[in-house]
DNA sequence: AAAGATTGAAGTCTCAATCTTT
DNA sequence: AAAGATTGAGACTTCAATCTTT
Protein backbone atom coordinates (compact mmCIF):
# COMPACT_ATOMS: atom_id res chain seq x y z
CA UNK A 1 0.00 0.00 0.00
CA UNK A 2 1.01 3.55 -0.55
CA UNK A 3 -0.75 4.61 2.63
CA UNK A 4 2.12 3.57 4.81
CA UNK A 5 2.93 7.02 6.03
CA UNK A 6 2.82 6.58 9.75
CA UNK A 7 -0.15 8.86 10.31
CA UNK A 8 -2.07 7.15 7.55
CA UNK A 9 -1.48 3.75 9.03
CA UNK A 10 -2.60 4.87 12.48
CA UNK A 11 -5.78 6.28 11.02
CA UNK A 12 -6.51 3.17 8.95
CA UNK A 13 -6.06 0.93 11.96
CA UNK A 14 -8.42 3.01 14.09
CA UNK A 15 -11.03 3.10 11.36
CA UNK A 16 -10.88 -0.63 10.83
CA UNK A 17 -10.91 -1.64 14.49
CA UNK A 18 -13.05 1.07 16.09
CA UNK A 19 -14.95 2.78 13.30
CA UNK A 20 -13.50 6.20 14.10
CA UNK A 21 -11.22 8.54 12.20
CA UNK A 22 -7.97 9.92 13.55
CA UNK A 23 -9.62 13.30 14.17
CA UNK A 24 -12.50 11.70 16.02
CA UNK A 25 -9.92 9.85 18.09
CA UNK A 26 -8.19 13.12 18.94
CA UNK A 27 -11.47 14.58 20.20
CA UNK A 28 -12.38 11.49 22.22
CA UNK A 29 -8.87 11.35 23.69
CA UNK A 30 -9.05 14.98 24.73
CA UNK A 31 -12.36 14.41 26.52
CA UNK A 32 -11.00 11.21 28.08
CA UNK A 33 -8.02 13.04 29.52
CA UNK A 34 -10.00 16.07 30.73
CA UNK A 35 -12.90 14.36 32.48
CA UNK A 36 -13.53 17.13 34.97
CA UNK A 37 -13.16 20.17 32.76
CA UNK A 38 -15.85 22.17 31.03
CA UNK A 39 -14.80 21.35 27.47
CA UNK A 40 -16.07 23.61 24.71
CA UNK A 41 -15.63 23.11 20.99
CA UNK A 42 -13.31 26.09 21.00
CA UNK A 43 -11.06 24.29 23.47
CA UNK A 44 -10.78 21.37 21.08
CA UNK A 45 -9.44 23.72 18.42
CA UNK A 46 -6.13 23.73 20.26
CA UNK A 47 -6.00 19.94 20.41
CA UNK A 48 -7.25 18.84 17.00
CA UNK A 49 -6.02 20.02 13.60
CA UNK A 50 -9.46 21.02 12.30
CA UNK A 51 -11.38 24.21 11.62
CA UNK A 52 -14.22 25.28 13.88
CA UNK A 53 -16.92 24.24 11.38
CA UNK A 54 -15.32 20.82 10.92
CA UNK A 55 -15.16 20.34 14.68
CA UNK A 56 -18.77 21.38 15.04
CA UNK A 57 -19.83 18.72 12.56
CA UNK A 58 -17.51 16.10 14.01
CA UNK A 59 -19.00 16.67 17.46
CA UNK A 60 -22.49 16.39 15.98
CA UNK A 61 -21.59 13.02 14.44
CA UNK A 62 -20.15 11.67 17.68
CA UNK A 63 -23.23 12.85 19.54
CA UNK A 64 -25.49 11.16 17.00
CA UNK A 65 -23.56 7.93 17.60
CA UNK A 66 -24.04 8.26 21.33
CA UNK A 67 -20.35 8.61 22.12
CA UNK A 68 -20.54 12.06 23.68
CA UNK A 69 -23.16 14.38 25.16
CA UNK A 70 -23.67 18.13 25.18
CA UNK A 71 -24.85 20.28 28.04
CA UNK A 72 -25.23 23.98 28.72
CA UNK A 73 -22.45 26.00 30.29
CA UNK A 74 -23.20 27.95 33.46
CA UNK A 75 -23.03 31.71 33.02
CA UNK A 76 -22.51 31.63 29.24
CA UNK A 77 -25.45 30.74 27.04
CA UNK A 78 -23.32 30.87 23.89
CA UNK A 79 -21.22 27.85 24.74
CA UNK A 80 -21.80 24.11 25.00
CA UNK A 81 -19.98 21.69 27.27
CA UNK A 82 -18.97 18.25 26.01
CA UNK A 83 -18.41 15.00 27.87
CA UNK A 84 -18.03 11.33 27.00
CA UNK A 85 -20.90 8.93 27.51
CA UNK A 86 -20.10 5.56 29.12
CA UNK A 87 -19.99 3.88 25.71
CA UNK A 88 -17.83 6.73 24.43
CA UNK A 89 -15.42 6.16 27.29
CA UNK A 90 -15.30 2.44 26.58
CA UNK A 91 -14.67 2.96 22.87
CA UNK A 92 -11.97 5.52 23.60
CA UNK A 93 -10.15 3.15 25.94
CA UNK A 94 -10.27 0.47 23.27
CA UNK A 95 -8.97 2.93 20.66
CA UNK A 96 -6.13 4.03 22.93
CA UNK A 97 -5.00 0.43 23.28
CA UNK A 98 -5.13 -0.15 19.53
CA UNK A 99 -3.33 3.09 18.85
CA UNK A 100 -0.55 2.20 21.23
CA UNK A 101 -0.06 -1.27 19.83
CA UNK A 102 -0.07 0.04 16.26
CA UNK A 103 2.68 2.49 17.11
CA UNK A 104 4.56 -0.24 18.91
CA UNK A 105 4.28 -2.57 15.92
CA UNK A 106 5.44 0.14 13.55
CA UNK A 107 8.60 0.76 15.55
CA UNK A 108 9.51 -2.66 16.88
CA UNK A 109 11.97 -4.43 14.67
CA UNK A 110 13.00 -1.22 12.99
CA UNK A 111 14.47 0.66 15.91
CA UNK A 112 16.08 -0.46 19.12
CA UNK A 113 14.64 0.68 22.43
CA UNK A 114 17.32 3.33 22.67
CA UNK A 115 16.61 4.55 19.16
CA UNK A 116 12.89 4.71 19.91
CA UNK A 117 13.55 6.82 22.97
CA UNK A 118 15.81 9.12 20.96
CA UNK A 119 13.17 9.51 18.26
CA UNK A 120 10.49 10.40 20.77
CA UNK A 121 12.78 12.95 22.38
CA UNK A 122 13.69 14.61 19.07
CA UNK A 123 10.10 14.74 17.84
CA UNK A 124 8.82 16.26 21.04
CA UNK A 125 11.53 18.90 20.77
CA UNK A 126 10.42 19.75 17.23
CA UNK A 127 6.82 19.93 18.33
CA UNK A 128 7.38 22.71 20.82
CA UNK B 1 -3.05 27.44 15.38
CA UNK B 2 -3.83 23.82 15.87
CA UNK B 3 -2.55 23.06 12.40
CA UNK B 4 1.03 23.02 13.52
CA UNK B 5 1.53 19.36 12.96
CA UNK B 6 4.51 19.33 10.68
CA UNK B 7 2.71 17.84 7.70
CA UNK B 8 -0.10 20.34 8.03
CA UNK B 9 2.30 23.23 8.07
CA UNK B 10 4.12 21.99 4.99
CA UNK B 11 0.85 21.66 3.14
CA UNK B 12 -0.39 25.08 4.18
CA UNK B 13 2.83 26.72 3.06
CA UNK B 14 2.71 25.04 -0.35
CA UNK B 15 -0.91 25.99 -0.85
CA UNK B 16 -0.30 29.59 0.06
CA UNK B 17 2.88 30.07 -1.95
CA UNK B 18 2.30 27.82 -4.96
CA UNK B 19 -1.40 27.03 -5.08
CA UNK B 20 -0.86 23.28 -4.86
CA UNK B 21 -1.73 20.70 -2.23
CA UNK B 22 0.75 18.37 -0.60
CA UNK B 23 -0.51 15.48 -2.74
CA UNK B 24 -0.16 17.50 -5.91
CA UNK B 25 3.36 18.34 -4.80
CA UNK B 26 4.15 14.66 -4.36
CA UNK B 27 3.03 13.93 -7.91
CA UNK B 28 4.93 16.85 -9.40
CA UNK B 29 8.03 15.91 -7.41
CA UNK B 30 7.86 12.34 -8.66
CA UNK B 31 7.66 13.51 -12.27
CA UNK B 32 10.44 16.02 -11.67
CA UNK B 33 12.75 13.31 -10.37
CA UNK B 34 11.87 10.75 -13.06
CA UNK B 35 12.16 12.90 -16.18
CA UNK B 36 13.13 10.10 -18.50
CA UNK B 37 10.77 7.36 -17.33
CA UNK B 38 7.43 6.36 -18.74
CA UNK B 39 5.35 7.35 -15.72
CA UNK B 40 1.87 5.87 -15.44
CA UNK B 41 -0.74 6.72 -12.85
CA UNK B 42 -0.24 3.27 -11.39
CA UNK B 43 3.42 4.09 -10.78
CA UNK B 44 2.39 7.13 -8.77
CA UNK B 45 0.39 4.88 -6.47
CA UNK B 46 3.66 3.80 -4.87
CA UNK B 47 4.80 7.37 -4.35
CA UNK B 48 1.66 9.18 -3.22
CA UNK B 49 -0.71 8.18 -0.41
CA UNK B 50 -3.85 8.27 -2.56
CA UNK B 51 -6.24 5.81 -4.13
CA UNK B 52 -6.23 5.22 -7.87
CA UNK B 53 -9.44 7.24 -8.41
CA UNK B 54 -8.08 10.16 -6.42
CA UNK B 55 -4.85 10.09 -8.42
CA UNK B 56 -6.78 9.96 -11.65
CA UNK B 57 -8.65 13.12 -10.69
CA UNK B 58 -5.57 14.84 -9.33
CA UNK B 59 -3.75 14.22 -12.62
CA UNK B 60 -6.76 15.56 -14.54
CA UNK B 61 -6.66 18.75 -12.46
CA UNK B 62 -2.94 19.26 -13.01
CA UNK B 63 -3.41 18.67 -16.73
CA UNK B 64 -6.24 21.21 -16.83
CA UNK B 65 -3.89 23.74 -15.19
CA UNK B 66 -1.24 23.06 -17.81
CA UNK B 67 1.28 21.67 -15.35
CA UNK B 68 1.58 18.20 -16.88
CA UNK B 69 0.76 16.47 -20.15
CA UNK B 70 -0.46 13.01 -21.08
CA UNK B 71 0.66 10.85 -23.96
CA UNK B 72 0.04 7.32 -25.16
CA UNK B 73 2.28 4.47 -24.10
CA UNK B 74 3.93 2.38 -26.81
CA UNK B 75 2.71 -1.22 -26.92
CA UNK B 76 -0.03 -0.78 -24.31
CA UNK B 77 -3.16 1.12 -25.25
CA UNK B 78 -4.55 0.86 -21.73
CA UNK B 79 -1.96 3.10 -20.14
CA UNK B 80 -1.13 6.80 -20.25
CA UNK B 81 2.30 8.36 -19.80
CA UNK B 82 2.71 11.56 -17.79
CA UNK B 83 5.33 14.30 -17.99
CA UNK B 84 5.76 17.83 -16.71
CA UNK B 85 5.24 20.80 -18.97
CA UNK B 86 7.82 23.61 -18.81
CA UNK B 87 5.56 25.63 -16.54
CA UNK B 88 4.96 22.53 -14.44
CA UNK B 89 8.71 22.08 -14.08
CA UNK B 90 9.15 25.70 -13.08
CA UNK B 91 6.38 25.54 -10.49
CA UNK B 92 7.76 22.31 -9.07
CA UNK B 93 11.23 23.79 -8.67
CA UNK B 94 9.72 26.74 -6.86
CA UNK B 95 7.70 24.41 -4.62
CA UNK B 96 10.78 22.32 -3.82
CA UNK B 97 12.58 25.44 -2.63
CA UNK B 98 9.66 26.51 -0.47
CA UNK B 99 9.26 23.05 0.92
CA UNK B 100 12.92 22.85 1.86
CA UNK B 101 12.94 26.23 3.54
CA UNK B 102 9.76 25.45 5.46
CA UNK B 103 11.32 22.28 6.81
CA UNK B 104 14.50 24.17 7.60
CA UNK B 105 12.57 26.85 9.47
CA UNK B 106 10.64 24.25 11.44
CA UNK B 107 13.81 22.56 12.63
CA UNK B 108 16.27 25.39 13.03
CA UNK B 109 16.38 26.70 16.56
CA UNK B 110 14.81 23.54 17.92
CA UNK B 111 17.42 20.98 17.00
CA UNK B 112 21.13 21.18 16.45
CA UNK B 113 22.63 20.04 13.15
CA UNK B 114 23.60 16.75 14.73
CA UNK B 115 20.14 16.24 16.14
CA UNK B 116 18.59 17.00 12.77
CA UNK B 117 20.78 14.40 11.13
CA UNK B 118 19.87 11.87 13.81
CA UNK B 119 16.16 12.55 13.35
CA UNK B 120 16.37 12.09 9.59
CA UNK B 121 18.23 8.82 10.06
CA UNK B 122 15.72 7.46 12.56
CA UNK B 123 12.70 8.45 10.50
CA UNK B 124 14.08 6.92 7.34
CA UNK B 125 14.66 3.71 9.26
CA UNK B 126 11.05 3.67 10.44
CA UNK B 127 9.81 4.32 6.95
CA UNK B 128 11.39 1.19 5.49
C1' DA C 1 -18.18 44.65 18.04
C1' DA C 2 -16.39 40.15 19.76
C1' DA C 3 -17.03 35.18 21.24
C1' DG C 4 -19.08 30.61 20.54
C1' DA C 5 -21.02 27.87 17.41
C1' DT C 6 -23.67 26.42 13.18
C1' DT C 7 -25.00 26.44 8.18
C1' DG C 8 -24.10 26.83 2.99
C1' DA C 9 -21.20 26.14 -1.04
C1' DA C 10 -17.37 24.11 -3.17
C1' DG C 11 -13.35 20.92 -3.27
C1' DT C 12 -10.96 16.36 -2.55
C1' DC C 13 -11.05 11.92 -0.63
C1' DT C 14 -12.63 6.78 -0.37
C1' DC C 15 -15.17 2.74 -1.92
C1' DA C 16 -17.66 0.40 -5.46
C1' DA C 17 -18.81 -0.07 -10.07
C1' DT C 18 -17.60 0.47 -14.85
C1' DC C 19 -15.08 0.73 -19.21
C1' DT C 20 -11.28 -0.50 -22.38
C1' DT C 21 -7.37 -3.22 -23.54
C1' DT C 22 -4.46 -7.26 -22.77
C1' DA D 1 -9.97 -12.91 -16.04
C1' DA D 2 -6.46 -9.24 -15.01
C1' DA D 3 -4.34 -4.52 -15.73
C1' DG D 4 -4.85 0.48 -16.35
C1' DA D 5 -7.73 4.01 -15.72
C1' DT D 6 -12.18 6.65 -15.16
C1' DT D 7 -16.94 7.62 -13.30
C1' DG D 8 -20.69 7.73 -9.62
C1' DA D 9 -22.18 8.13 -4.81
C1' DG D 10 -21.31 9.37 -0.25
C1' DA D 11 -18.30 11.42 3.43
C1' DC D 12 -15.39 15.02 5.44
C1' DT D 13 -12.84 19.12 4.87
C1' DT D 14 -12.21 24.24 4.09
C1' DC D 15 -13.67 29.14 3.58
C1' DA D 16 -17.26 32.46 3.94
C1' DA D 17 -21.44 33.86 5.77
C1' DT D 18 -24.80 33.66 9.45
C1' DC D 19 -26.98 33.36 14.01
C1' DT D 20 -27.14 33.99 19.06
C1' DT D 21 -25.27 35.75 23.22
C1' DT D 22 -22.04 38.71 25.63
XYZ file of C-alpha atoms (C1' of nucleotides) in Angstrom:
300
model
C 0.000 0.000 0.000
C 1.013 3.552 -0.549
C -0.749 4.613 2.626
C 2.119 3.570 4.814
C 2.928 7.018 6.028
C 2.822 6.577 9.745
C -0.149 8.857 10.313
C -2.066 7.153 7.546
C -1.478 3.750 9.031
C -2.599 4.872 12.482
C -5.782 6.276 11.017
C -6.506 3.174 8.946
C -6.064 0.925 11.957
C -8.418 3.013 14.086
C -11.032 3.100 11.360
C -10.884 -0.627 10.832
C -10.907 -1.638 14.492
C -13.045 1.075 16.088
C -14.949 2.782 13.299
C -13.502 6.202 14.096
C -11.219 8.541 12.196
C -7.973 9.923 13.551
C -9.621 13.296 14.167
C -12.499 11.698 16.022
C -9.922 9.853 18.092
C -8.194 13.121 18.941
C -11.472 14.579 20.202
C -12.385 11.494 22.224
C -8.873 11.353 23.685
C -9.055 14.980 24.734
C -12.355 14.408 26.515
C -11.002 11.214 28.077
C -8.017 13.040 29.525
C -9.999 16.075 30.726
C -12.905 14.364 32.475
C -13.532 17.127 34.971
C -13.162 20.168 32.760
C -15.852 22.172 31.035
C -14.796 21.353 27.475
C -16.075 23.614 24.707
C -15.626 23.115 20.992
C -13.315 26.094 20.995
C -11.059 24.294 23.475
C -10.775 21.366 21.084
C -9.439 23.725 18.420
C -6.133 23.734 20.256
C -5.996 19.940 20.413
C -7.254 18.837 17.004
C -6.023 20.021 13.598
C -9.457 21.019 12.301
C -11.383 24.209 11.620
C -14.216 25.278 13.884
C -16.923 24.240 11.381
C -15.324 20.822 10.924
C -15.165 20.337 14.680
C -18.773 21.379 15.042
C -19.829 18.717 12.562
C -17.508 16.095 14.008
C -19.003 16.666 17.463
C -22.488 16.390 15.982
C -21.588 13.018 14.435
C -20.152 11.674 17.676
C -23.233 12.855 19.537
C -25.491 11.159 16.998
C -23.563 7.927 17.598
C -24.044 8.256 21.333
C -20.346 8.610 22.115
C -20.543 12.064 23.683
C -23.162 14.377 25.160
C -23.675 18.128 25.183
C -24.845 20.285 28.045
C -25.235 23.981 28.725
C -22.447 26.001 30.289
C -23.198 27.945 33.456
C -23.028 31.705 33.024
C -22.511 31.633 29.240
C -25.454 30.742 27.043
C -23.315 30.867 23.893
C -21.220 27.848 24.738
C -21.805 24.108 24.998
C -19.977 21.687 27.272
C -18.972 18.254 26.006
C -18.409 15.003 27.865
C -18.033 11.331 26.999
C -20.898 8.928 27.507
C -20.096 5.565 29.125
C -19.988 3.882 25.713
C -17.829 6.728 24.433
C -15.416 6.165 27.285
C -15.299 2.445 26.577
C -14.673 2.957 22.870
C -11.966 5.517 23.596
C -10.146 3.154 25.937
C -10.266 0.471 23.269
C -8.971 2.928 20.661
C -6.126 4.031 22.926
C -5.000 0.435 23.278
C -5.128 -0.154 19.533
C -3.331 3.085 18.846
C -0.548 2.203 21.235
C -0.058 -1.267 19.829
C -0.065 0.044 16.255
C 2.684 2.490 17.114
C 4.558 -0.239 18.914
C 4.279 -2.573 15.920
C 5.443 0.140 13.554
C 8.600 0.757 15.552
C 9.506 -2.660 16.885
C 11.975 -4.428 14.665
C 13.003 -1.221 12.986
C 14.467 0.661 15.909
C 16.079 -0.462 19.123
C 14.644 0.680 22.432
C 17.317 3.333 22.673
C 16.605 4.554 19.162
C 12.888 4.711 19.906
C 13.551 6.821 22.967
C 15.806 9.117 20.960
C 13.173 9.510 18.256
C 10.486 10.404 20.770
C 12.777 12.953 22.379
C 13.686 14.607 19.067
C 10.096 14.743 17.840
C 8.817 16.261 21.042
C 11.531 18.903 20.773
C 10.417 19.747 17.231
C 6.816 19.926 18.329
C 7.377 22.715 20.825
C -3.047 27.442 15.379
C -3.833 23.825 15.873
C -2.548 23.056 12.402
C 1.029 23.023 13.521
C 1.526 19.363 12.957
C 4.510 19.330 10.684
C 2.708 17.839 7.703
C -0.095 20.336 8.034
C 2.295 23.233 8.067
C 4.125 21.992 4.991
C 0.848 21.661 3.136
C -0.395 25.082 4.183
C 2.829 26.722 3.059
C 2.708 25.037 -0.349
C -0.913 25.988 -0.854
C -0.300 29.588 0.062
C 2.883 30.070 -1.949
C 2.297 27.820 -4.956
C -1.404 27.025 -5.085
C -0.859 23.283 -4.856
C -1.730 20.702 -2.229
C 0.754 18.368 -0.602
C -0.509 15.476 -2.740
C -0.156 17.496 -5.907
C 3.363 18.341 -4.799
C 4.154 14.656 -4.358
C 3.032 13.933 -7.906
C 4.931 16.854 -9.399
C 8.033 15.911 -7.414
C 7.857 12.339 -8.664
C 7.658 13.506 -12.271
C 10.442 16.016 -11.667
C 12.752 13.311 -10.370
C 11.875 10.750 -13.060
C 12.160 12.904 -16.176
C 13.132 10.095 -18.499
C 10.772 7.363 -17.331
C 7.430 6.358 -18.739
C 5.352 7.351 -15.717
C 1.873 5.870 -15.440
C -0.742 6.723 -12.852
C -0.240 3.274 -11.389
C 3.420 4.089 -10.782
C 2.392 7.132 -8.769
C 0.390 4.880 -6.474
C 3.656 3.796 -4.871
C 4.801 7.366 -4.348
C 1.660 9.184 -3.220
C -0.708 8.179 -0.406
C -3.851 8.269 -2.556
C -6.243 5.808 -4.135
C -6.229 5.220 -7.874
C -9.442 7.241 -8.413
C -8.077 10.155 -6.416
C -4.849 10.088 -8.422
C -6.783 9.965 -11.649
C -8.646 13.117 -10.693
C -5.567 14.836 -9.335
C -3.750 14.221 -12.624
C -6.756 15.558 -14.537
C -6.661 18.751 -12.457
C -2.939 19.261 -13.006
C -3.405 18.671 -16.729
C -6.243 21.213 -16.833
C -3.895 23.738 -15.189
C -1.243 23.061 -17.814
C 1.284 21.673 -15.347
C 1.577 18.203 -16.881
C 0.761 16.474 -20.146
C -0.461 13.005 -21.078
C 0.662 10.852 -23.962
C 0.040 7.317 -25.161
C 2.284 4.468 -24.103
C 3.929 2.377 -26.811
C 2.706 -1.222 -26.917
C -0.032 -0.783 -24.306
C -3.161 1.118 -25.254
C -4.547 0.859 -21.726
C -1.959 3.103 -20.142
C -1.128 6.803 -20.253
C 2.302 8.363 -19.804
C 2.707 11.560 -17.791
C 5.327 14.301 -17.988
C 5.763 17.834 -16.708
C 5.242 20.800 -18.972
C 7.816 23.613 -18.811
C 5.565 25.634 -16.539
C 4.962 22.526 -14.439
C 8.714 22.077 -14.082
C 9.146 25.703 -13.081
C 6.378 25.540 -10.491
C 7.764 22.310 -9.070
C 11.230 23.791 -8.671
C 9.718 26.744 -6.856
C 7.702 24.407 -4.617
C 10.777 22.323 -3.819
C 12.580 25.441 -2.635
C 9.658 26.513 -0.474
C 9.262 23.048 0.919
C 12.920 22.849 1.862
C 12.945 26.233 3.542
C 9.760 25.446 5.464
C 11.324 22.279 6.812
C 14.496 24.166 7.603
C 12.575 26.854 9.469
C 10.644 24.249 11.436
C 13.805 22.559 12.632
C 16.272 25.393 13.029
C 16.381 26.705 16.560
C 14.809 23.543 17.917
C 17.419 20.976 16.996
C 21.133 21.185 16.452
C 22.625 20.036 13.149
C 23.597 16.754 14.730
C 20.136 16.239 16.145
C 18.585 17.003 12.774
C 20.778 14.405 11.131
C 19.869 11.870 13.808
C 16.161 12.555 13.350
C 16.370 12.085 9.593
C 18.226 8.821 10.056
C 15.718 7.456 12.561
C 12.702 8.445 10.497
C 14.084 6.916 7.337
C 14.663 3.707 9.264
C 11.054 3.666 10.442
C 9.811 4.324 6.951
C 11.393 1.194 5.494
C -18.181 44.648 18.041
C -16.386 40.152 19.758
C -17.025 35.179 21.243
C -19.081 30.611 20.543
C -21.019 27.874 17.409
C -23.672 26.421 13.185
C -25.000 26.440 8.177
C -24.097 26.832 2.988
C -21.202 26.142 -1.043
C -17.365 24.112 -3.175
C -13.352 20.916 -3.272
C -10.959 16.355 -2.549
C -11.051 11.918 -0.629
C -12.634 6.775 -0.371
C -15.174 2.740 -1.925
C -17.659 0.402 -5.459
C -18.806 -0.074 -10.070
C -17.600 0.471 -14.851
C -15.075 0.733 -19.210
C -11.283 -0.496 -22.381
C -7.372 -3.223 -23.542
C -4.465 -7.259 -22.773
C -9.971 -12.914 -16.044
C -6.459 -9.239 -15.012
C -4.344 -4.522 -15.727
C -4.853 0.479 -16.350
C -7.730 4.005 -15.716
C -12.182 6.647 -15.161
C -16.938 7.621 -13.304
C -20.690 7.726 -9.615
C -22.183 8.127 -4.812
C -21.312 9.370 -0.250
C -18.298 11.423 3.430
C -15.390 15.017 5.443
C -12.844 19.123 4.869
C -12.205 24.244 4.094
C -13.673 29.138 3.575
C -17.260 32.458 3.943
C -21.442 33.856 5.774
C -24.797 33.663 9.452
C -26.985 33.365 14.007
C -27.142 33.992 19.057
C -25.270 35.754 23.224
C -22.043 38.708 25.628
